[in-house]
Short mmCIF file of C-alpha atoms in Angstrom, two decimals:
data_model
loop_
_atom_site.label_atom_id
_atom_site.label_comp_id
_atom_site.label_asym_id
_atom_site.label_seq_id
_atom_site.Cartn_x
_atom_site.Cartn_y
_atom_site.Cartn_z
CA UNK A 235 -14.43 -36.97 2.23
CA UNK A 236 -12.71 -34.09 4.07
CA UNK A 237 -10.84 -34.65 7.29
CA UNK A 238 -12.26 -33.26 10.50
CA UNK A 239 -9.49 -30.66 10.69
CA UNK A 240 -10.28 -29.42 7.17
CA UNK A 241 -13.99 -29.32 7.96
CA UNK A 242 -13.33 -27.34 11.10
CA UNK A 243 -11.23 -24.88 9.14
CA UNK A 244 -13.90 -24.43 6.50
CA UNK A 245 -16.72 -23.92 9.02
CA UNK A 246 -14.87 -21.43 11.23
CA UNK A 247 -15.01 -17.69 10.77
CA UNK A 248 -11.70 -15.87 11.02
CA UNK A 249 -11.11 -12.13 11.03
CA UNK A 250 -8.44 -9.65 11.98
CA UNK A 251 -8.77 -5.89 12.54
CA UNK A 252 -5.63 -3.87 13.33
CA UNK A 253 -3.86 -0.55 13.05
CA UNK A 254 -0.61 -0.72 11.06
CA UNK A 255 2.24 1.75 11.27
CA UNK A 256 0.77 4.52 9.09
CA UNK A 257 -1.40 6.83 11.24
CA UNK A 258 -4.99 7.17 10.05
CA UNK A 259 -5.20 3.66 8.59
CA UNK A 260 -6.93 0.53 9.85
CA UNK A 261 -6.83 -2.86 8.11
CA UNK A 262 -9.36 -5.69 8.15
CA UNK A 263 -9.24 -9.14 6.59
CA UNK A 264 -11.91 -11.82 6.98
CA UNK A 265 -12.82 -15.33 5.86
CA UNK A 266 -16.42 -15.83 6.88
CA UNK A 267 -18.95 -18.66 6.81
CA UNK A 268 -21.61 -17.55 9.27
CA UNK A 269 -21.02 -14.04 10.59
CA UNK A 270 -23.61 -11.32 10.01
CA UNK A 271 -22.66 -7.68 10.47
CA UNK A 272 -25.46 -5.66 12.06
CA UNK A 273 -26.35 -2.22 10.78
CA UNK A 274 -23.32 -0.03 11.41
CA UNK A 275 -21.14 2.71 9.97
CA UNK A 276 -17.45 3.63 9.99
CA UNK A 277 -15.93 7.02 10.70
CA UNK A 278 -13.51 6.35 7.87
CA UNK A 279 -13.60 5.73 4.13
CA UNK A 280 -13.81 2.01 3.39
CA UNK A 281 -12.00 0.57 0.38
CA UNK A 282 -12.60 -3.16 0.30
CA UNK A 283 -11.81 -5.91 -2.16
CA UNK A 284 -13.79 -9.16 -2.46
CA UNK A 285 -11.53 -12.17 -2.90
CA UNK A 286 -13.60 -15.39 -2.74
CA UNK A 287 -17.19 -16.45 -2.32
CA UNK A 288 -19.92 -13.87 -2.13
CA UNK A 289 -21.41 -11.49 0.39
CA UNK A 290 -24.32 -9.10 0.40
CA UNK A 291 -25.33 -5.97 2.27
CA UNK A 292 -28.02 -3.31 2.55
CA UNK A 293 -26.78 0.19 1.87
CA UNK A 294 -28.88 3.31 1.24
CA UNK A 295 -32.03 1.23 0.79
CA UNK A 296 -30.54 -1.13 -1.79
CA UNK A 297 -29.29 -4.70 -1.53
CA UNK A 298 -25.82 -5.13 -2.99
CA UNK A 299 -24.01 -8.38 -3.84
CA UNK A 300 -20.25 -8.57 -3.38
CA UNK A 301 -18.78 -10.77 -6.10
CA UNK A 302 -15.12 -11.88 -6.30
CA UNK A 303 -13.01 -9.26 -8.03
CA UNK A 304 -15.22 -6.30 -7.10
CA UNK A 305 -14.44 -3.42 -4.79
CA UNK A 306 -16.64 -2.26 -1.90
CA UNK A 307 -16.55 1.51 -1.42
CA UNK A 308 -18.31 3.08 1.55
CA UNK A 309 -18.26 6.72 2.67
CA UNK A 310 -17.78 7.70 6.32
CA UNK A 311 -21.07 7.64 8.21
CA UNK A 312 -22.96 5.49 5.69
CA UNK A 313 -25.08 2.86 7.44
CA UNK A 314 -24.79 -0.64 5.99
CA UNK A 315 -25.01 -4.31 6.91
CA UNK A 316 -23.09 -7.35 5.67
CA UNK A 317 -23.41 -11.11 5.55
CA UNK A 318 -22.25 -14.25 3.76
CA UNK A 319 -24.27 -15.03 0.65
CA UNK A 320 -22.73 -18.21 -0.76
CA UNK A 321 -22.08 -21.78 0.32
CA UNK A 322 -18.30 -21.32 -0.01
CA UNK A 323 -18.32 -18.38 2.38
CA UNK A 324 -17.03 -14.86 1.83
CA UNK A 325 -13.45 -13.58 1.98
CA UNK A 326 -12.46 -9.94 1.65
CA UNK A 327 -10.02 -7.27 2.78
CA UNK A 328 -10.74 -3.69 3.80
CA UNK A 329 -8.58 -0.59 4.11
CA UNK A 330 -10.13 2.10 6.34
CA UNK A 331 -8.87 5.64 5.78
CA UNK A 332 -9.71 8.12 8.53
CA UNK A 333 -10.97 11.52 7.45
CA UNK A 334 -7.92 13.61 8.49
CA UNK A 335 -5.64 11.33 6.49
CA UNK A 336 -8.01 11.41 3.50
CA UNK A 337 -8.02 15.21 3.63
CA UNK A 338 -4.22 15.18 3.66
CA UNK A 339 -4.13 12.80 0.68
CA UNK A 340 -6.63 14.97 -1.19
CA UNK A 341 -4.30 17.93 -0.72
CA UNK A 342 -1.42 15.81 -2.01
CA UNK A 343 -3.52 14.91 -5.06
CA UNK A 344 -4.40 18.59 -5.70
CA UNK A 345 -8.10 17.94 -5.14
CA UNK A 346 -10.11 21.03 -6.09
CA UNK A 347 -13.59 19.74 -5.31
CA UNK A 348 -16.17 21.19 -2.97
CA UNK A 349 -15.53 19.48 0.34
CA UNK A 350 -14.53 15.83 0.56
CA UNK A 351 -15.62 13.39 -2.18
CA UNK A 352 -18.24 10.66 -1.99
CA UNK A 353 -18.24 7.42 -3.95
CA UNK A 354 -20.84 7.21 -6.71
CA UNK A 355 -21.00 3.41 -6.71
CA UNK A 356 -20.63 1.13 -3.73
CA UNK A 357 -19.88 -1.96 -5.84
CA UNK A 358 -17.11 -0.97 -8.20
CA UNK A 359 -15.44 -3.06 -10.89
CA UNK A 360 -11.97 -2.03 -12.04
CA UNK A 361 -9.61 -5.00 -12.57
CA UNK A 362 -6.63 -2.73 -13.23
CA UNK A 363 -6.71 -1.52 -9.61
CA UNK A 364 -6.49 -4.97 -8.06
CA UNK A 365 -2.68 -5.17 -8.05
CA UNK A 366 -2.45 -1.61 -6.65
CA UNK A 367 -4.82 -2.54 -3.82
CA UNK A 368 -2.86 -5.68 -2.95
CA UNK A 369 0.45 -3.83 -3.12
CA UNK A 370 -0.87 -1.15 -0.79
CA UNK A 371 -2.40 -3.65 1.64
CA UNK A 372 0.88 -5.55 1.84
CA UNK A 373 2.93 -2.37 2.27
CA UNK A 374 0.64 -1.28 5.11
CA UNK A 375 0.50 -4.69 6.77
CA UNK A 376 4.27 -5.21 6.86
CA UNK A 377 7.09 -2.97 8.13
CA UNK A 378 7.63 -0.62 5.19
CA UNK A 379 8.85 2.96 4.78
CA UNK A 380 6.25 5.69 5.05
CA UNK A 381 7.35 6.97 1.63
CA UNK A 382 6.42 3.59 0.14
CA UNK A 383 3.07 3.49 1.97
CA UNK A 384 2.13 7.07 1.13
CA UNK A 385 3.07 6.63 -2.53
CA UNK A 386 0.92 3.52 -2.96
CA UNK A 387 -1.99 5.10 -1.10
CA UNK A 388 -1.92 8.02 -3.54
CA UNK A 389 -1.58 5.58 -6.46
CA UNK A 390 -4.83 3.87 -5.41
CA UNK A 391 -6.83 6.97 -4.48
CA UNK A 392 -6.04 8.84 -7.69
CA UNK A 393 -7.80 6.46 -10.14
CA UNK A 394 -10.57 5.64 -7.65
CA UNK A 395 -11.50 9.31 -7.37
CA UNK A 396 -11.11 9.96 -11.08
CA UNK A 397 -13.42 7.05 -11.91
CA UNK A 398 -15.89 6.97 -9.03
CA UNK A 399 -16.06 10.28 -7.17
CA UNK A 400 -19.27 12.33 -7.14
CA UNK A 401 -17.26 15.35 -8.30
CA UNK A 402 -15.15 15.74 -11.41
CA UNK A 403 -11.47 15.15 -10.70
CA UNK A 404 -8.56 15.42 -13.11
CA UNK A 405 -4.85 14.90 -12.55
CA UNK A 406 -2.52 17.39 -14.23
CA UNK A 407 0.02 15.87 -16.57
CA UNK A 408 3.65 15.82 -15.44
CA UNK A 409 6.06 18.20 -17.14
CA UNK A 410 9.86 18.27 -17.15
CA UNK A 411 10.94 19.32 -13.66
CA UNK A 412 14.62 18.51 -14.04
CA UNK A 413 15.98 20.73 -11.27
CA UNK A 414 13.41 19.61 -8.69
CA UNK A 415 13.81 15.93 -9.55
CA UNK A 416 17.59 16.25 -9.37
CA UNK A 417 17.35 17.70 -5.85
CA UNK A 418 15.08 14.82 -4.79
CA UNK A 419 17.43 12.23 -6.28
CA UNK A 420 20.40 13.67 -4.41
CA UNK A 421 18.42 13.83 -1.17
CA UNK A 422 17.27 10.22 -1.48
CA UNK A 423 20.82 9.05 -2.18
CA UNK A 424 22.12 10.90 0.88
CA UNK A 425 19.20 9.81 3.10
CA UNK A 426 18.56 6.39 1.61
CA UNK A 427 18.53 4.71 5.04
CA UNK A 428 16.18 7.25 6.67
CA UNK A 429 12.40 7.00 6.96
CA UNK A 430 11.78 9.86 4.52
CA UNK A 431 8.23 11.11 3.99
CA UNK A 432 6.60 12.38 0.81
CA UNK A 433 6.02 15.70 2.59
CA UNK A 434 9.78 16.17 3.02
CA UNK A 435 10.35 15.58 -0.68
CA UNK A 436 7.47 17.88 -1.60
CA UNK A 437 8.95 20.71 0.48
CA UNK A 438 12.41 20.10 -0.97
CA UNK A 439 11.18 20.14 -4.56
CA UNK A 440 8.42 22.74 -4.16
CA UNK A 441 6.10 20.37 -6.00
CA UNK A 442 2.89 18.79 -4.73
CA UNK A 443 3.45 15.19 -3.57
CA UNK A 444 1.56 13.22 -6.22
CA UNK A 445 2.73 15.51 -9.02
CA UNK A 446 6.31 15.03 -7.79
CA UNK A 447 5.93 11.23 -7.77
CA UNK A 448 4.73 11.22 -11.37
CA UNK A 449 7.39 13.68 -12.56
CA UNK A 450 10.05 11.60 -10.83
CA UNK A 451 8.79 8.37 -12.38
CA UNK A 452 8.64 9.97 -15.83
CA UNK A 453 12.21 11.28 -15.67
CA UNK A 454 13.95 8.58 -13.62
CA UNK A 455 11.96 5.50 -14.57
CA UNK A 456 10.81 4.52 -11.08
CA UNK A 457 8.99 6.04 -8.12
CA UNK A 458 10.93 7.87 -5.36
CA UNK A 459 10.42 5.05 -2.83
CA UNK A 460 11.83 2.53 -5.33
CA UNK A 461 14.83 4.76 -6.00
CA UNK A 462 15.48 5.10 -2.26
CA UNK A 463 15.26 1.34 -1.76
CA UNK A 464 17.77 0.71 -4.56
CA UNK A 465 20.29 3.03 -2.89
CA UNK A 466 19.69 1.30 0.43
CA UNK A 467 20.62 -1.99 -1.20
CA UNK A 468 23.71 -0.48 -2.81
CA UNK A 469 24.88 0.69 0.61
CA UNK A 470 24.17 -2.76 2.07
CA UNK A 471 26.15 -4.38 -0.74
CA UNK A 472 29.13 -2.18 0.03
CA UNK A 473 28.87 -2.92 3.75
CA UNK A 474 28.73 -6.67 3.19
CA UNK A 475 32.21 -6.65 1.65
CA UNK A 476 33.94 -4.54 4.31
CA UNK A 477 32.03 -4.95 7.56
CA UNK A 478 32.37 -7.69 10.15
CA UNK A 479 28.93 -6.90 11.55
CA UNK A 480 26.20 -9.52 11.63
CA UNK A 481 23.55 -9.49 8.95
CA UNK A 482 20.92 -8.44 11.47
CA UNK A 483 23.04 -5.44 12.53
CA UNK A 484 23.66 -4.44 8.91
CA UNK A 485 19.93 -4.71 8.21
CA UNK A 486 18.95 -2.28 10.97
CA UNK A 487 21.91 0.06 10.33
CA UNK A 488 20.84 0.48 6.72
CA UNK A 489 17.14 1.12 7.21
CA UNK A 490 15.65 -2.38 7.11
CA UNK A 491 13.36 -3.58 9.87
CA UNK A 492 15.05 -6.93 10.40
CA UNK A 493 17.22 -9.47 8.64
CA UNK A 494 14.32 -11.22 6.90
CA UNK A 495 13.18 -7.86 5.51
CA UNK A 496 16.66 -7.32 4.09
CA UNK A 497 16.88 -10.89 2.78
CA UNK A 498 13.67 -10.52 0.74
CA UNK A 499 14.61 -7.17 -0.77
CA UNK A 500 18.22 -8.13 -1.50
CA UNK A 501 17.36 -11.42 -3.19
CA UNK A 502 14.56 -9.87 -5.20
CA UNK A 503 16.99 -7.30 -6.60
CA UNK A 504 20.28 -9.23 -6.90
CA UNK A 505 19.11 -12.84 -7.11
CA UNK A 506 21.07 -14.06 -4.07
CA UNK A 507 20.73 -13.59 -0.32
CA UNK A 508 22.95 -11.06 1.48
CA UNK A 509 24.52 -13.95 3.41
CA UNK A 510 25.54 -15.65 0.17
CA UNK A 511 26.89 -12.38 -1.22
CA UNK A 512 28.83 -11.67 1.98
CA UNK A 513 30.38 -15.13 2.01
CA UNK A 514 31.35 -14.93 -1.66
CA UNK A 515 32.91 -11.49 -1.34
CA UNK A 516 34.41 -11.47 2.15
CA UNK A 517 37.94 -10.19 2.73
CA UNK A 518 38.99 -13.63 3.94
CA UNK A 519 37.79 -15.32 0.76
CA UNK A 520 39.56 -12.81 -1.47
CA UNK A 521 42.80 -13.00 0.48
CA UNK A 522 42.91 -16.76 0.00
CA UNK A 523 42.71 -16.64 -3.76
#
């Protein structure tokens, strides 16, 4: 038999709707047992992912069932409802993309369609996109560079539009762009601690943003935001051996949002925390050998 606290948790709806740092984006996450959404529409594109339980909605005269592992795709202005449709409740996350930002992303993707796209299917199954969605949601929800956020947003929109847009959409294949990629690499190394945007890199390279990302990945082996982060960590590593600053000061000086942000990234890359690395490689420790 469940405890009263567990029962209360299970029977209580919880939801959060907020604007993260990237303009034009709104995030929503919900764990519902009872709530019913009345007929409504959004002024933004909705890309949602169903996590647990099941929901249902009415959309364009049809009843749709939201099963775990499926995406919910709704165009701006489309009227729809929503409600729980299973005993275990319904949990899902939504990313709302406002129209001006979508138009900007379409330009970055080299969209050549007539006007903005519409989704062909509201309930969309594509397991390969799940990790991209979660990566993007996390990057938007936490303090992250705009280059990282923009890159993952393009990485999600590209296959979604290729697979489920009402107009044909093809991505051109990357070709060797050695000179342009070299300029971007140098720029990212020199500005590794700055909040660089994909538009800056596009202007520098004279390549469209998403094409640049794919050319860069093909030639370097990682995306531009990953390359920038690696150089950030290299600079931090150097600072940890020569600076007497606190870890929190080093974190902010080298482009991280706080010490915990630095700790996660540093340990993920080097296997130890920056504090451990600093202690093991401090001037005092070396002088006492």
